[in-house]
Coordinates of C-alpha atoms in Angstrom, one line a residue:
X6 CA 12.0 -52.6 -8.2
X7 CA 15.6 -53.5 -7.3
X8 CA 18.9 -54.1 -9.1
X9 CA 21.0 -57.1 -8.1
X10 CA 24.7 -56.6 -7.7
X11 CA 26.8 -59.5 -9.0
X12 CA 28.8 -61.4 -6.4
X13 CA 26.8 -60.1 -3.5
X14 CA 23.5 -60.7 -1.9
X15 CA 22.8 -57.0 -2.0
X16 CA 20.1 -55.3 -4.1
X17 CA 20.1 -51.6 -5.1
X18 CA 16.9 -49.8 -6.0
X19 CA 16.4 -48.5 -9.5
X20 CA 16.5 -44.7 -9.7
X21 CA 13.0 -43.3 -9.9
X22 CA 12.1 -40.3 -12.1
X23 CA 12.0 -37.1 -10.1
X24 CA 8.5 -36.2 -8.9
X25 CA 9.0 -32.6 -9.9
X26 CA 9.7 -33.7 -13.5
X27 CA 6.4 -35.6 -13.7
X28 CA 4.5 -32.6 -12.5
X29 CA 6.1 -30.3 -15.1
X30 CA 5.2 -32.7 -17.9
X31 CA 1.7 -33.1 -16.5
X32 CA 1.3 -29.3 -16.3
X33 CA 2.4 -28.8 -19.9
X34 CA 0.0 -31.5 -21.1
X35 CA -2.9 -29.8 -19.1
X36 CA -2.0 -26.4 -20.5
X37 CA -2.0 -27.7 -24.1
X38 CA -5.3 -29.5 -23.6
X39 CA -6.8 -26.2 -22.3
X40 CA -5.5 -24.3 -25.3
X41 CA -7.0 -26.9 -27.7
X42 CA -10.3 -26.9 -25.7
X43 CA -10.6 -23.1 -25.8
X44 CA -9.8 -23.1 -29.5
X45 CA -12.4 -25.8 -30.2
X46 CA -15.1 -23.9 -28.2
X47 CA -14.2 -20.6 -29.9
X48 CA -14.3 -22.3 -33.4
X49 CA -17.7 -23.9 -32.7
X50 CA -19.2 -20.6 -31.5
X51 CA -17.9 -18.7 -34.5
X52 CA -19.0 -21.3 -37.0
X53 CA -22.4 -21.4 -35.4
X54 CA -22.6 -17.6 -35.6
X55 CA -21.4 -17.5 -39.2
X56 CA -24.0 -20.1 -40.3
X57 CA -26.8 -18.3 -38.5
X58 CA -25.8 -15.0 -40.2
X59 CA -25.7 -16.6 -43.7
X60 CA -29.2 -18.2 -43.2
X61 CA -30.6 -15.0 -41.8
X62 CA -31.3 -16.3 -38.4
X63 CA -28.6 -14.5 -36.4
X64 CA -28.0 -10.8 -35.8
X65 CA -24.8 -9.2 -37.0
X66 CA -23.1 -6.1 -35.7
X67 CA -22.8 -3.6 -38.6
X68 CA -20.7 -0.4 -38.8
X69 CA -22.1 1.0 -42.1
X70 CA -19.6 3.8 -42.5
X71 CA -16.6 1.6 -41.8
X72 CA -17.8 -1.3 -44.0
X73 CA -18.5 1.1 -46.9
X74 CA -14.9 2.4 -46.6
X75 CA -13.5 -1.2 -46.4
X76 CA -15.4 -2.2 -49.6
X77 CA -14.2 1.0 -51.3
X78 CA -10.7 0.1 -50.4
X79 CA -11.0 -3.4 -51.8
X80 CA -12.5 -2.0 -55.1
X81 CA -9.7 0.6 -55.3
X82 CA -7.1 -2.1 -54.8
X83 CA -8.6 -4.2 -57.6
X84 CA -8.5 -1.2 -60.0
X85 CA -5.0 -0.3 -59.0
X86 CA -3.9 -3.9 -59.6
X87 CA -5.3 -3.6 -63.1
X88 CA -3.3 -0.4 -63.7
X89 CA -0.2 -2.1 -62.3
X90 CA -0.6 -5.1 -64.6
X91 CA -1.1 -2.8 -67.7
X92 CA 1.9 -0.6 -66.7
X93 CA 4.1 -3.8 -66.4
X94 CA 2.9 -4.9 -69.8
X95 CA 3.7 -1.5 -71.3
X96 CA 7.1 -1.7 -69.7
X97 CA 7.8 -5.2 -71.2
X98 CA 6.7 -4.2 -74.7
X99 CA 8.6 -1.0 -74.6
X100 CA 11.7 -2.7 -73.4
X101 CA 11.5 -5.1 -76.4
X102 CA 11.1 -2.0 -78.7
X103 CA 14.2 -0.4 -77.2
X104 CA 16.2 -3.6 -77.6
X105 CA 15.1 -3.8 -81.2
X106 CA 16.1 -0.2 -81.8
X107 CA 19.5 -0.8 -80.3
X108 CA 20.1 -3.8 -82.6
X109 CA 18.8 -1.9 -85.6
X110 CA 21.1 1.0 -84.8
X111 CA 24.1 -1.4 -84.6
X112 CA 23.1 -2.9 -87.9
X113 CA 22.9 0.5 -89.6
X114 CA 26.2 1.5 -88.2
X115 CA 27.9 -1.7 -89.4
X116 CA 26.4 -1.2 -92.9
X117 CA 27.5 2.4 -92.9
X118 CA 31.1 1.3 -92.6
X119 CA 30.8 -1.4 -95.3
X120 CA 28.7 0.5 -97.8
X121 CA 30.6 3.6 -99.0
X122 CA 27.8 4.4 -101.5
X123 CA 25.2 4.6 -98.7
X124 CA 27.5 5.5 -95.8
X125 CA 25.6 8.8 -95.1
X126 CA 22.1 7.3 -95.3
X127 CA 23.0 4.4 -93.1
X128 CA 24.9 6.7 -90.8
X129 CA 22.1 9.1 -90.0
X130 CA 19.7 6.2 -89.5
X131 CA 22.1 4.7 -87.1
X132 CA 22.3 8.0 -85.1
X133 CA 18.5 8.3 -85.1
X134 CA 18.1 4.8 -83.7
X135 CA 20.7 5.4 -81.1
X136 CA 19.0 8.6 -80.0
X137 CA 15.6 6.8 -79.9
X138 CA 17.2 4.1 -77.9
X139 CA 18.7 6.6 -75.4
X140 CA 15.4 8.4 -75.0
X141 CA 13.6 5.0 -74.7
X142 CA 15.9 3.9 -71.8
X143 CA 15.2 7.2 -70.1
X144 CA 11.4 6.7 -70.5
X145 CA 11.8 3.1 -69.2
X146 CA 13.5 4.5 -66.1
X147 CA 10.5 6.8 -65.4
X148 CA 7.9 4.0 -66.1
X149 CA 9.8 1.6 -64.0
X150 CA 9.8 4.1 -61.1
X151 CA 6.0 4.5 -61.6
X152 CA 5.5 0.7 -61.6
X153 CA 7.7 0.2 -58.4
X154 CA 5.8 2.9 -56.5
X155 CA 2.3 1.6 -57.5
X156 CA 3.5 -1.9 -56.6
X157 CA 4.5 -0.7 -53.1
X158 CA 1.2 1.1 -52.6
X159 CA -0.9 -1.9 -53.7
X160 CA 1.0 -4.9 -52.3
X161 CA 2.4 -3.4 -49.2
X162 CA 0.5 -0.3 -48.0
X163 CA -3.0 -1.4 -49.0
X164 CA -2.3 -5.0 -48.1
X165 CA -1.1 -4.1 -44.7
X166 CA -4.4 -2.2 -44.1
X167 CA -6.4 -5.2 -45.4
X168 CA -4.6 -7.5 -43.0
X169 CA -5.9 -5.3 -40.1
X170 CA -9.3 -5.4 -41.7
X171 CA -9.3 -9.2 -41.7
X172 CA -8.3 -9.2 -38.0
X173 CA -11.2 -6.8 -37.4
X174 CA -13.7 -9.0 -39.3
X175 CA -12.6 -12.0 -37.3
X176 CA -13.0 -10.0 -34.0
X177 CA -16.4 -8.9 -35.1
X178 CA -17.5 -12.5 -35.7
X179 CA -16.2 -13.6 -32.3
X180 CA -17.8 -10.6 -30.6
X181 CA -21.2 -11.5 -32.1
X182 CA -20.8 -15.1 -31.3
X183 CA -20.1 -14.5 -27.6
X184 CA -22.8 -11.8 -27.5
X185 CA -25.4 -14.3 -28.9
X186 CA -24.2 -16.9 -26.3
X187 CA -24.6 -14.4 -23.5
X188 CA -28.1 -13.4 -24.7
X189 CA -29.2 -17.1 -24.9
X190 CA -27.9 -17.7 -21.3
X191 CA -29.6 -14.6 -20.0
X192 CA -33.0 -15.9 -21.2
X193 CA -32.6 -19.2 -19.4
X194 CA -33.3 -20.2 -15.8
X195 CA -31.3 -18.5 -13.1
X196 CA -30.1 -21.4 -11.0
X197 CA -26.7 -21.6 -9.3
X198 CA -25.1 -23.5 -12.3
X199 CA -26.6 -21.1 -14.8
X200 CA -25.4 -18.0 -12.9
X201 CA -21.9 -19.4 -12.8
X202 CA -22.0 -19.9 -16.6
X203 CA -23.5 -16.5 -17.1
X204 CA -20.7 -14.8 -15.2
X205 CA -18.1 -16.6 -17.4
X206 CA -20.0 -15.7 -20.5
X207 CA -20.2 -12.1 -19.5
X208 CA -16.4 -12.0 -18.9
X209 CA -15.7 -13.6 -22.3
X210 CA -18.1 -11.3 -24.0
X211 CA -16.5 -8.2 -22.5
X212 CA -13.0 -9.4 -23.5
X213 CA -14.1 -9.9 -27.2
X214 CA -16.0 -6.6 -27.1
X215 CA -12.8 -4.8 -26.1
X216 CA -10.8 -6.6 -28.8
X217 CA -13.5 -5.8 -31.4
X218 CA -13.7 -2.1 -30.5
X219 CA -9.9 -1.7 -30.5
X220 CA -9.5 -3.3 -34.0
X221 CA -12.4 -1.2 -35.3
X222 CA -10.6 2.0 -34.1
X223 CA -7.3 0.6 -35.7
X224 CA -9.0 0.0 -39.0
X225 CA -10.5 3.5 -39.0
X226 CA -7.2 5.1 -38.4
X227 CA -5.4 3.0 -41.0
X228 CA -8.0 3.8 -43.6
X229 CA -7.6 7.5 -42.9
X230 CA -3.8 7.4 -43.2
X231 CA -4.0 5.2 -46.3
X232 CA -6.3 7.6 -48.1
X233 CA -3.9 10.5 -47.4
X234 CA -0.9 8.5 -48.5
X235 CA -2.6 7.2 -51.6
X236 CA -3.5 10.7 -52.8
X237 CA 0.1 12.0 -52.1
X238 CA 1.7 9.0 -53.9
X239 CA -0.6 9.0 -56.9
X240 CA -0.4 12.8 -57.4
X241 CA 3.4 12.5 -57.8
X242 CA 3.3 9.3 -59.8
X243 CA 0.6 10.4 -62.3
X244 CA 2.4 13.7 -62.9
X245 CA 5.7 11.7 -63.5
X246 CA 4.0 9.3 -65.9
X247 CA 2.2 12.1 -67.9
X248 CA 5.3 14.3 -68.2
X249 CA 7.6 11.4 -69.2
X250 CA 5.3 10.0 -71.8
X251 CA 4.4 13.4 -73.2
X252 CA 8.1 14.4 -73.5
X253 CA 9.1 11.1 -75.1
X254 CA 6.5 11.1 -77.8
X255 CA 7.0 14.8 -78.5
X256 CA 10.7 14.0 -79.1
X257 CA 11.7 16.5 -76.3
X258 CA 14.8 14.9 -75.0
X259 CA 15.7 17.8 -72.7
X260 CA 12.2 17.8 -71.1
X261 CA 12.4 14.0 -70.6
X262 CA 15.7 14.2 -68.8
X263 CA 14.4 17.1 -66.7
X264 CA 11.4 15.0 -65.7
X265 CA 13.8 12.3 -64.3
X266 CA 15.8 15.0 -62.4
X267 CA 12.6 16.5 -61.0
X268 CA 11.6 13.1 -59.4
X269 CA 15.2 12.2 -58.4
X270 CA 15.2 9.1 -60.7
X271 CA 18.7 7.9 -61.5
X272 CA 19.5 5.6 -64.4
X273 CA 22.2 3.0 -64.4
X274 CA 25.5 3.9 -66.1
X275 CA 25.4 2.6 -69.7
X276 CA 27.4 -0.6 -70.2
X277 CA 27.4 -1.5 -66.5
X278 CA 27.6 -5.3 -66.1
X279 CA 24.5 -5.6 -64.0
X280 CA 21.1 -7.1 -64.6
X281 CA 18.7 -4.7 -66.3
X282 CA 16.1 -3.0 -64.2
X283 CA 13.5 -5.1 -66.0
X284 CA 15.3 -8.3 -64.8
X285 CA 15.2 -7.1 -61.3
X286 CA 11.4 -6.6 -61.3

C-alpha cells in the first residue's frame, strides 16, 4: 500500500512491520501451544491411569514401607491437630478465668478501702486473687509457648513434608501412566511409525521414572528428619506443659517461675500497652 503526499504526485509506501518481530510473535505462540499440548497429553494419560487404578484394571507402583510411613504421618498430624485445638481452648478458657480473677481482686481491694468493718477480710481476698492472677498469667505464658510450638510442628514442619509427599504422589501417578503407555506400545506392531513413537515413549518414561525416584528419596529423608524433630520438640514441650500445670495447681509459685526460666520463656512486662499474647495468636 502507498501513502499520498498532499500537493504532489508522489506516493510513499506505508511502513511494514519488521519481519523479525512477526517471527518472535509466531515463535511465542508456537511455544505456548506446545506447552498446552504437552499439558493436555499429560493430563489425559494421568486421568486414564487414575481411572484404571480405581476400577482395578491398571497396575500401580507401591512402596509399602514408604506409604505406611506416609499414612502414619497423616494420622499423627490429625491427632496433633486435635491436641492443638484442645490446648487453644484451654488457653482461651483460662485467659477468661485470669481476667475474672483480676476484676474480682480489684473489686475486693476497692471494698477494702470503703468498708472499714470488713477491711481485713476484703484485703486478704484481694491479695489472694492478685496472687492467683499473677500465677495464672505465668501459666498462660507457658501454655502459650506450648501452643505456639505445636502449631509450628503441625502447620509448618509436618505440612512441608506433606507437600513433598503430594509431589511424590503426583510423580508416582505420572510414572505409572507413562509406564503403561510404554508397555502398550511395546506390545504393538514394530513398523517405522511405531518404533519412532516407542523411542519417544521410552524417553518420556525414563524422565518420569527419574523424577519419581528422586521424590521418593526426598520423602524418605524428610520423613526421617521429621520423626527425629518431632520427638525432640515434643519431649521438651510435654515436659514444659506437665511441670507448669503441676506447679500451678500445687500452688508452687517458685516452681512455676522456675519452669519458665528453664525453657527460656519471657513474659511481657505488666502494664505494657501492647496486645495480649492471646490477641496475637
